[in-house]
Short mmCIF file of C-alpha atoms and ligand atoms in Angstrom, two decimals:
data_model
loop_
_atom_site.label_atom_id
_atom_site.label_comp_id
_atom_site.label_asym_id
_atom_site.label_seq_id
_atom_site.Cartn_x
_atom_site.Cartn_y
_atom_site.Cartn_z
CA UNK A 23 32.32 -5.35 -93.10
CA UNK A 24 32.88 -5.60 -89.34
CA UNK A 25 32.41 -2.55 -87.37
CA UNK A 26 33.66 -3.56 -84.00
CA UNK A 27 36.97 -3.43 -82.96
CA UNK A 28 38.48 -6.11 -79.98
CA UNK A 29 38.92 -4.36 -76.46
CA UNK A 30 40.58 -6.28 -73.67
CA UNK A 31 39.78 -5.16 -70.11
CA UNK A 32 42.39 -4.04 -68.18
CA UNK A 33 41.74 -5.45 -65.17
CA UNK A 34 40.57 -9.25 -66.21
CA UNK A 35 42.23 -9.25 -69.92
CA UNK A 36 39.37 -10.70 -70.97
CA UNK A 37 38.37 -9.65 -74.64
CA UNK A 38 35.24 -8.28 -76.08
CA UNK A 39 34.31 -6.29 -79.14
CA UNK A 40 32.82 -3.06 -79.38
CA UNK A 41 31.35 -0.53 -82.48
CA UNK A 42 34.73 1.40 -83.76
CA UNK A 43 31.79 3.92 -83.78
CA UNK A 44 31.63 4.17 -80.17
CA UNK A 45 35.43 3.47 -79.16
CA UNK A 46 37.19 7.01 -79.05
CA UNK A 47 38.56 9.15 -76.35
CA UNK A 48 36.05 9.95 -73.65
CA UNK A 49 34.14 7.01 -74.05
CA UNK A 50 33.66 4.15 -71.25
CA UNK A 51 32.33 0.75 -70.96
CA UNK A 52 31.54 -1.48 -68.49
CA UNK A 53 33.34 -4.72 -69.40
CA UNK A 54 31.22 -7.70 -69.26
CA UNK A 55 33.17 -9.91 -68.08
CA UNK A 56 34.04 -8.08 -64.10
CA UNK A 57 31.90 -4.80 -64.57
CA UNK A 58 34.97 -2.50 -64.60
CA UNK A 59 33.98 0.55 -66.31
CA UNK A 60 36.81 0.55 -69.24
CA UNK A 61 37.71 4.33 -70.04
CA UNK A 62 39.21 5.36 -72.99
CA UNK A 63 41.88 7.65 -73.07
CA UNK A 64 44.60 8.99 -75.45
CA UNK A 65 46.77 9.41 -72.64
CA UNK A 66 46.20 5.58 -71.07
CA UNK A 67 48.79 3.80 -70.34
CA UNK A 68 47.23 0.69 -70.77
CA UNK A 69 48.54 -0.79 -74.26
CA UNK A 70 45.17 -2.74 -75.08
CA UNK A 71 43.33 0.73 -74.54
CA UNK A 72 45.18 2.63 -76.70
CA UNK A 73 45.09 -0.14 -79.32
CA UNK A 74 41.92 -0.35 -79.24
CA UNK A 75 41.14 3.62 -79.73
CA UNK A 76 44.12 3.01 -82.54
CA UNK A 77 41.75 -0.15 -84.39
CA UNK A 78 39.11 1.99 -83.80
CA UNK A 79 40.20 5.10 -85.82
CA UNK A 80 41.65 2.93 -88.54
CA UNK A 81 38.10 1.19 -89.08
CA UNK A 82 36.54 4.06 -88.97
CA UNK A 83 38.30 5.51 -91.62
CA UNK A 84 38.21 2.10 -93.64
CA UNK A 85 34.45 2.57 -93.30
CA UNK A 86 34.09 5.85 -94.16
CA UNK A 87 35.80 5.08 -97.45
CA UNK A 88 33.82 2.12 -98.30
CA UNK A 89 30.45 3.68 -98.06
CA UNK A 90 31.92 6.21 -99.89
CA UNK A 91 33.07 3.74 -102.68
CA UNK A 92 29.47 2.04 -102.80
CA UNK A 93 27.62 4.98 -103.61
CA UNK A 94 30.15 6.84 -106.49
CA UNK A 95 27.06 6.08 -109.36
CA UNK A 96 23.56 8.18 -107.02
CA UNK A 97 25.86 11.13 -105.96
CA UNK A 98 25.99 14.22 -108.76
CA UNK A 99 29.77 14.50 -109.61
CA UNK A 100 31.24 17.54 -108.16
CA UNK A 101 34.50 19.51 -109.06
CA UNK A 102 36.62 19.64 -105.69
CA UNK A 103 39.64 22.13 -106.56
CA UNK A 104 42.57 21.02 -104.41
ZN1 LIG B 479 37.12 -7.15 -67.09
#
C-alpha cells in the first residue's frame, strides 16, 4: 500500500507526496519545487494543507488496520472486554 499522501505547496501549487507518517500538525517541509518551508497546521487556512493533514490521518489509520489484519494468525488471541 502507498504511504504517502499528495501535498500541494501553497505558494507554487505544485504537488508532491510525502509519508502520511510524517504529515501531521507541527510538521514542515521544504517544498521542492520553490524551497518554501510548507507548515502544517490544523488551524491553516490553506485548503491543500489541511487536506493533506486530513489524507494523512485517514491513511494512517487505513495502515494501522492493515498491518493489523496481516498479522491476526502470530499474535496470542486476547480477550478485550468492551
Ligand atoms: Zn512550492
Amino acid at each position: 500500500m502507498d504511504d504517502t499522501v499528495q501535498i500541494r505547496c501553497p505558494r507554487c501549487k505544485s504537488s508532491f507526496r510525502d509519508k502520511a507518517r510524517q504529515v501531521q500538525t507541527g510538521y514542515s517541509r521544504q517544498c521542492p519545487r520553490c524551497e518554501t518551508i510548507v507548515f502544517f497546521e490544523d488551524g491553516s487556512n490553506d485548503k491543500g494543507i489541511q487536506r493533506a493533514l486530513l489524507d494523512a490521518k485517514r491513511l494512517r489509520r487505513a495502515l494501522r488496520e492493515a498491518a493489523e489484519v496481516g498479522k491476526p494468525a502470530s499474535r496470542p488471541f486476547v480477550y478485550r472486554r468492551s
